[in-house]
Amino acid sequence: MDKLPLFERYPGLRERIPYVPIATLPTPVRPLEALGESLGAELWLKDDGPSGVSYGGNKVRKLGFLLASAKQDGAETVLTFGAAGSNHALATAIYAKALGLRSISMLVPQPPAHSVRRNLLRQLAAGAEVHYRNGLGPVAVATCWQFAVHSVRSGKFPRVIATGGSSPLGIVGFVNAVFELKQQIERGELPEPEVIYVAAGSMGTAVGLALGTQLAGMKTRIQAVRVTGERFTNLERGRKLYQSTNELLHYNDPGVPLVPFPESTFEVRHDFYGDNYALYTPAGMEAVKLTHELEGLRLEGTYSGKAMACLISDARAGRITGRALFWNTYNSVDFHPDIAGADYHDLPQALHRYFEEAVQPLDEKPIS
Ligand SMILES: *Cc1c(COP(=O)(O)O)cnc(C)c1O
């Protein structure tokens, strides 16, 4: 059941680290031949789009650990945070329900988009309790209130899941992902990449990849393309998360060595963010369009399109000299059937504006 490559490499972790196999692993790899040819670079794809049966993307790998831990500790409800269209809050709601847990999503504003509508409706369908406040301060207050309400109602506090699932335990999911990639390399499915491009928000994905490559003895560089504000996504935060995840693994199995942060091969890229979180950029949308036309791969404007824009820009500038791997973090499971019966009027009133107002200009003609 838990044939995780990480547990195979470090068997001591298996008994100590809770895991529930909600993810469909390994996720596929393939060359991006047409895109690579058009850019004059050797490109490969690690596709976490289909990482789960009912919903994919990068959050599923983290939730396999986070939700297992919640279950093991007897939690009945999980509570997490995100923007209105959060993929993380959605993935949490879907897989919490699958495991018999209730879920609460504490959401804050973001620019309107079609994906916000879809994700909110899917959260409704998953039975999540959705709360929306106008900023992080009001969300903190509302969260305290939810703690009071739920402890009175059930005698228990909800289990908090960090924003983006990027606590050390969640990040273990991406350390495992590197050992999974390494097995695929050893089986001859792809050559070892010289560099990985990946979107970075709460940073767990990029940090897990960095720690994984160090533990697996790979020289691969990580380009973490920042897609949220600099106070959330920065090198200092990356270092801290890296060390605490490394310590968690080392503590649970001393066979896992403490390895230094790869200062010279981990880079946060700041130039593709644009003006705001979830505000699409022309370069990001060009990347979405090109990748869909040439490869049939669907990206989006908030995360993966900006990461691909960085890769494309580097390739055009002749900065990609070895094999580059694009790590797709965006769900590719079509959940339209699941939201057919959902009505946005069942959401809190303050969220209705996402359905009644126009989407942001660059999202007017989405490809999906
Ligand atoms: C959450 C998310 C990311 C960012 O991952 P982090 O681990 O938070 O840095 C990237 N891409 C997509 C599609 C996401 O939903």
XYZ file of C-alpha atoms and ligand atoms in Angstrom:
383
model
C 0.000 0.000 0.000
C 2.649 2.523 0.993
C 5.328 1.651 -1.532
C 6.592 5.195 -1.406
C 10.107 5.467 -2.856
C 11.059 7.596 0.178
C 10.001 4.815 2.576
C 11.859 2.250 0.493
C 15.025 4.315 0.718
C 14.612 5.053 4.452
C 12.563 2.163 5.916
C 12.659 3.692 9.403
C 10.290 6.414 8.226
C 7.530 3.964 7.357
C 6.536 3.248 10.945
C 6.957 6.804 12.136
C 5.425 9.001 9.436
C 1.692 8.634 8.803
C 0.663 8.348 5.174
C -2.581 7.642 3.330
C -2.334 6.801 -0.375
C -4.772 9.332 -1.837
C -2.317 10.224 -4.610
C -2.034 8.235 -7.837
C 1.722 7.685 -8.107
C 4.067 7.754 -9.873
C 2.869 10.666 -11.990
C 3.863 10.530 -15.669
C 6.964 11.970 -17.327
C 7.375 12.770 -21.019
C 9.512 14.876 -23.345
C 8.136 18.250 -24.449
C 9.436 17.778 -27.971
C 7.469 20.375 -29.902
C 7.919 23.095 -27.304
C 11.593 22.203 -26.903
C 12.145 22.329 -30.642
C 10.486 25.725 -30.944
C 12.699 27.065 -28.143
C 15.905 25.258 -29.059
C 16.204 23.439 -25.732
C 15.797 19.872 -24.454
C 12.637 19.927 -22.339
C 10.918 17.313 -20.196
C 7.700 17.287 -18.207
C 6.916 15.792 -14.802
C 3.154 15.973 -14.773
C 1.446 16.147 -11.380
C -1.788 17.161 -13.154
C -3.318 13.678 -12.780
C -1.932 13.097 -9.252
C -5.309 12.057 -7.818
C -8.450 10.327 -9.055
C -10.954 13.072 -8.242
C -8.551 16.031 -8.185
C -4.864 16.366 -9.031
C -2.099 18.962 -8.846
C 0.707 19.428 -6.369
C -1.381 19.605 -3.172
C -2.355 15.920 -3.234
C 1.201 14.769 -2.466
C 1.267 16.944 0.662
C -2.221 15.983 1.822
C -1.362 12.270 1.807
C 0.769 13.019 4.874
C -1.189 15.892 6.415
C -4.573 14.173 6.381
C -3.094 10.861 7.551
C -1.657 12.701 10.539
C -5.001 14.374 11.278
C -6.772 10.997 11.151
C -4.143 9.332 13.318
C -4.578 12.023 15.974
C -8.339 11.554 16.011
C -9.256 14.872 14.391
C -12.793 15.167 13.038
C -12.427 18.493 11.237
C -9.567 20.154 9.365
C -9.260 23.893 8.811
C -7.105 25.564 6.205
C -6.491 28.881 4.458
C -6.313 30.225 0.947
C -7.485 32.803 -1.556
C -11.022 32.581 -2.941
C -9.971 30.291 -5.787
C -7.461 28.300 -3.755
C -6.457 24.941 -5.259
C -5.119 23.969 -1.861
C -8.352 24.647 0.033
C -10.189 22.720 -2.685
C -7.858 19.715 -2.604
C -8.104 19.685 1.199
C -11.925 19.748 1.095
C -12.113 16.935 -1.481
C -9.662 14.544 0.193
C -10.772 15.358 3.743
C -14.278 14.312 2.732
C -12.967 11.144 1.096
C -11.344 10.224 4.425
C -14.432 11.025 6.506
C -13.190 14.370 7.845
C -15.126 17.633 7.791
C -13.333 20.669 6.366
C -13.382 24.412 6.905
C -11.882 26.836 4.355
C -10.919 30.350 5.498
C -10.640 32.409 2.313
C -9.410 35.898 1.356
C -9.900 37.996 -1.828
C -8.081 37.551 -5.142
C -8.645 38.873 -8.683
C -11.760 37.323 -10.272
C -11.283 34.458 -12.749
C -13.190 31.510 -14.214
C -11.111 29.133 -12.111
C -12.280 30.914 -8.932
C -15.890 30.142 -9.850
C -15.142 26.492 -10.629
C -13.123 25.934 -7.473
C -15.709 27.560 -5.205
C -18.500 25.457 -6.684
C -16.409 22.318 -6.274
C -15.810 23.181 -2.625
C -19.561 23.448 -2.152
C -20.020 20.053 -3.793
C -17.416 18.617 -1.411
C -19.466 19.896 1.521
C -16.768 22.235 2.813
C -17.712 24.949 5.299
C -16.547 28.106 3.517
C -15.785 31.435 5.258
C -14.611 34.566 3.467
C -13.023 37.688 4.992
C -11.502 40.796 3.514
C -7.875 40.191 4.571
C -5.501 38.205 6.761
C -6.330 40.103 9.977
C -10.083 39.493 9.734
C -9.405 35.858 8.762
C -7.314 35.409 11.922
C -10.196 36.745 14.014
C -12.746 34.569 12.205
C -10.483 31.529 12.666
C -10.369 32.067 16.440
C -14.144 32.241 16.380
C -14.335 28.948 14.456
C -12.082 27.353 17.062
C -14.484 28.457 19.786
C -17.562 27.292 17.873
C -16.122 23.875 17.050
C -14.706 23.198 20.475
C -18.091 23.909 22.033
C -19.906 21.827 19.413
C -17.670 18.760 19.377
C -15.294 19.195 22.318
C -12.366 19.325 19.884
C -10.411 21.953 18.015
C -10.177 21.595 14.256
C -6.783 20.432 12.984
C -5.071 23.331 11.237
C -3.446 22.600 7.891
C -0.886 25.255 6.876
C -1.467 27.515 3.885
C -0.555 25.587 0.753
C 0.050 22.484 2.893
C 3.618 23.735 3.325
C 4.440 22.509 6.814
C 7.428 20.162 7.164
C 5.142 17.111 7.162
C 3.416 18.263 3.955
C 6.747 19.020 2.292
C 7.781 15.388 2.815
C 5.434 14.715 -0.111
C 7.819 16.512 -2.438
C 10.914 14.905 -0.964
C 9.248 11.640 -1.899
C 8.477 13.077 -5.336
C 12.209 13.388 -6.070
C 12.855 9.760 -5.104
C 9.970 8.874 -7.422
C 11.596 10.902 -10.219
C 14.920 9.210 -9.506
C 13.309 5.787 -9.969
C 11.923 6.951 -13.298
C 15.419 8.114 -14.293
C 16.883 4.742 -13.260
C 14.225 2.942 -15.307
C 15.276 4.974 -18.351
C 12.008 6.941 -18.647
C 13.902 10.229 -18.747
C 17.474 11.472 -18.362
C 18.549 13.288 -15.187
C 17.565 16.945 -15.632
C 20.115 19.673 -15.162
C 17.458 22.095 -13.917
C 13.815 21.973 -12.708
C 11.410 24.884 -13.198
C 8.505 25.006 -10.733
C 6.008 27.581 -9.474
C 6.620 28.730 -5.889
C 3.925 30.131 -3.593
C 4.029 28.785 -0.035
C 7.277 27.169 -1.272
C 6.711 23.620 -0.034
C 6.869 22.186 -3.515
C 10.168 23.836 -4.483
C 11.724 23.237 -1.046
C 10.733 19.552 -1.070
C 12.341 19.207 -4.493
C 15.502 20.912 -3.239
C 15.767 18.665 -0.169
C 14.909 15.593 -2.214
C 17.646 16.252 -4.772
C 20.228 16.764 -2.015
C 19.227 13.506 -0.271
C 19.070 11.591 -3.553
C 22.535 12.785 -4.580
C 21.295 14.624 -7.667
C 22.970 17.748 -8.977
C 19.757 19.182 -10.424
C 19.303 22.935 -9.900
C 15.896 24.290 -8.801
C 14.360 27.429 -10.298
C 11.545 28.417 -7.925
C 9.412 30.887 -9.852
C 7.736 33.216 -7.375
C 3.962 33.598 -7.871
C 2.958 35.198 -4.548
C 4.148 38.332 -2.708
C 7.788 38.474 -1.720
C 6.975 38.370 1.989
C 5.533 34.864 1.469
C 7.966 33.589 -1.123
C 11.627 34.300 -0.420
C 14.938 32.559 0.062
C 14.966 32.955 3.841
C 11.611 31.237 4.179
C 12.801 28.517 1.811
C 15.885 27.872 3.949
C 13.824 27.602 7.150
C 11.319 25.191 5.640
C 14.168 23.138 4.178
C 15.897 22.807 7.548
C 12.769 21.982 9.524
C 11.736 19.336 6.989
C 15.224 17.839 7.012
C 15.132 17.757 10.832
C 11.722 16.091 10.855
C 12.999 13.302 8.598
C 16.292 12.932 10.475
C 14.476 12.771 13.819
C 12.156 10.037 12.577
C 14.938 8.044 10.924
C 18.526 8.969 11.842
C 19.528 7.256 8.590
C 18.344 10.427 6.854
C 21.389 12.727 6.919
C 21.235 16.450 7.669
C 22.201 18.063 4.376
C 22.997 21.760 3.889
C 20.686 24.022 1.936
C 21.889 24.143 -1.685
C 22.720 27.854 -1.703
C 24.324 27.803 -5.131
C 21.721 25.694 -6.961
C 18.397 26.915 -5.517
C 17.184 30.159 -6.991
C 13.975 32.154 -6.388
C 12.978 33.928 -9.614
C 11.136 37.188 -9.036
C 10.618 38.566 -12.546
C 7.507 36.672 -13.625
C 5.146 37.514 -10.777
C 3.720 40.682 -12.302
C 1.809 43.102 -10.099
C -0.230 40.877 -7.834
C -1.092 37.387 -6.684
C -3.388 35.636 -9.190
C -3.275 38.626 -11.519
C -2.412 37.155 -14.883
C 0.516 38.530 -16.890
C 0.904 38.784 -20.685
C 4.028 36.572 -20.536
C 2.211 34.023 -18.372
C -0.763 33.862 -20.721
C 1.494 33.563 -23.764
C 3.131 30.594 -22.020
C -0.289 29.042 -21.307
C -1.287 29.426 -24.966
C 1.991 28.142 -26.431
C 2.117 25.115 -24.118
C -1.460 24.202 -24.978
C -0.961 24.634 -28.730
C 2.315 22.723 -28.942
C 1.898 20.125 -26.205
C -1.801 19.875 -25.373
C -0.902 20.635 -21.763
C -3.231 22.931 -19.829
C -1.614 25.484 -17.551
C -3.241 28.499 -15.864
C -2.415 32.132 -15.191
C -1.825 32.159 -11.423
C 0.951 29.594 -10.990
C 2.024 27.231 -13.740
C 1.749 29.771 -16.582
C 4.101 32.156 -14.764
C 6.561 29.297 -14.101
C 6.482 28.294 -17.759
C 6.950 31.943 -18.773
C 10.228 31.896 -16.823
C 11.390 28.724 -18.569
C 10.476 30.137 -21.988
C 12.209 33.433 -21.283
C 15.387 31.633 -20.143
C 15.336 29.371 -23.210
C 14.939 32.325 -25.556
C 17.814 34.087 -23.834
C 20.021 31.013 -24.335
C 20.176 30.436 -20.577
C 19.076 26.798 -20.769
C 22.132 24.825 -21.780
C 21.313 21.395 -20.306
C 18.112 19.385 -20.033
C 15.328 21.298 -18.330
C 12.359 19.705 -16.594
C 9.077 21.562 -16.101
C 7.219 20.332 -13.015
C 3.503 20.783 -13.678
C 1.686 21.577 -10.447
C -1.788 22.219 -11.876
C -4.704 19.797 -11.640
C -5.740 18.195 -14.946
C -8.733 16.162 -13.729
C -11.926 17.533 -15.300
C -14.378 18.091 -12.450
C -17.155 19.801 -14.407
C -19.471 16.818 -13.803
C -19.040 17.289 -10.042
C -20.220 20.907 -10.069
C -23.211 20.469 -12.375
C -25.678 20.717 -9.485
C -23.879 23.368 -7.414
C -25.381 26.865 -7.033
C -23.204 29.802 -6.015
C -26.087 31.267 -4.005
C -25.305 28.592 -1.426
C -21.924 30.261 -0.801
C -21.502 33.148 1.668
C -22.981 36.339 0.181
C -19.606 38.100 0.000
C -18.360 35.496 -2.485
C -21.201 36.040 -4.959
C -19.311 38.866 -6.595
C -16.923 36.362 -8.186
C -19.898 35.061 -10.161
C -21.617 38.377 -10.833
C -18.662 40.582 -11.781
C -16.504 40.269 -14.899
C -13.362 38.144 -14.740
C -9.976 39.882 -15.033
C -9.220 41.047 -18.616
C -6.563 38.424 -19.435
C -8.971 35.626 -18.424
C -11.752 36.616 -20.806
C -11.000 33.821 -23.288
C -9.788 30.862 -21.241
C -8.591 27.761 -23.070
C -10.528 25.357 -20.849
C -0.408 25.818 -4.687
C 0.082 25.767 -6.084
C 1.426 26.051 -6.401
C 2.419 26.514 -5.372
O 2.936 25.463 -4.608
P 3.624 25.819 -3.221
O 4.039 24.514 -2.676
O 2.588 26.521 -2.388
O 4.767 26.714 -3.502
C 1.836 25.933 -7.715
N 0.965 25.588 -8.680
C -0.325 25.335 -8.428
C -1.224 25.005 -9.563
C -0.817 25.425 -7.122
O -2.105 25.184 -6.874
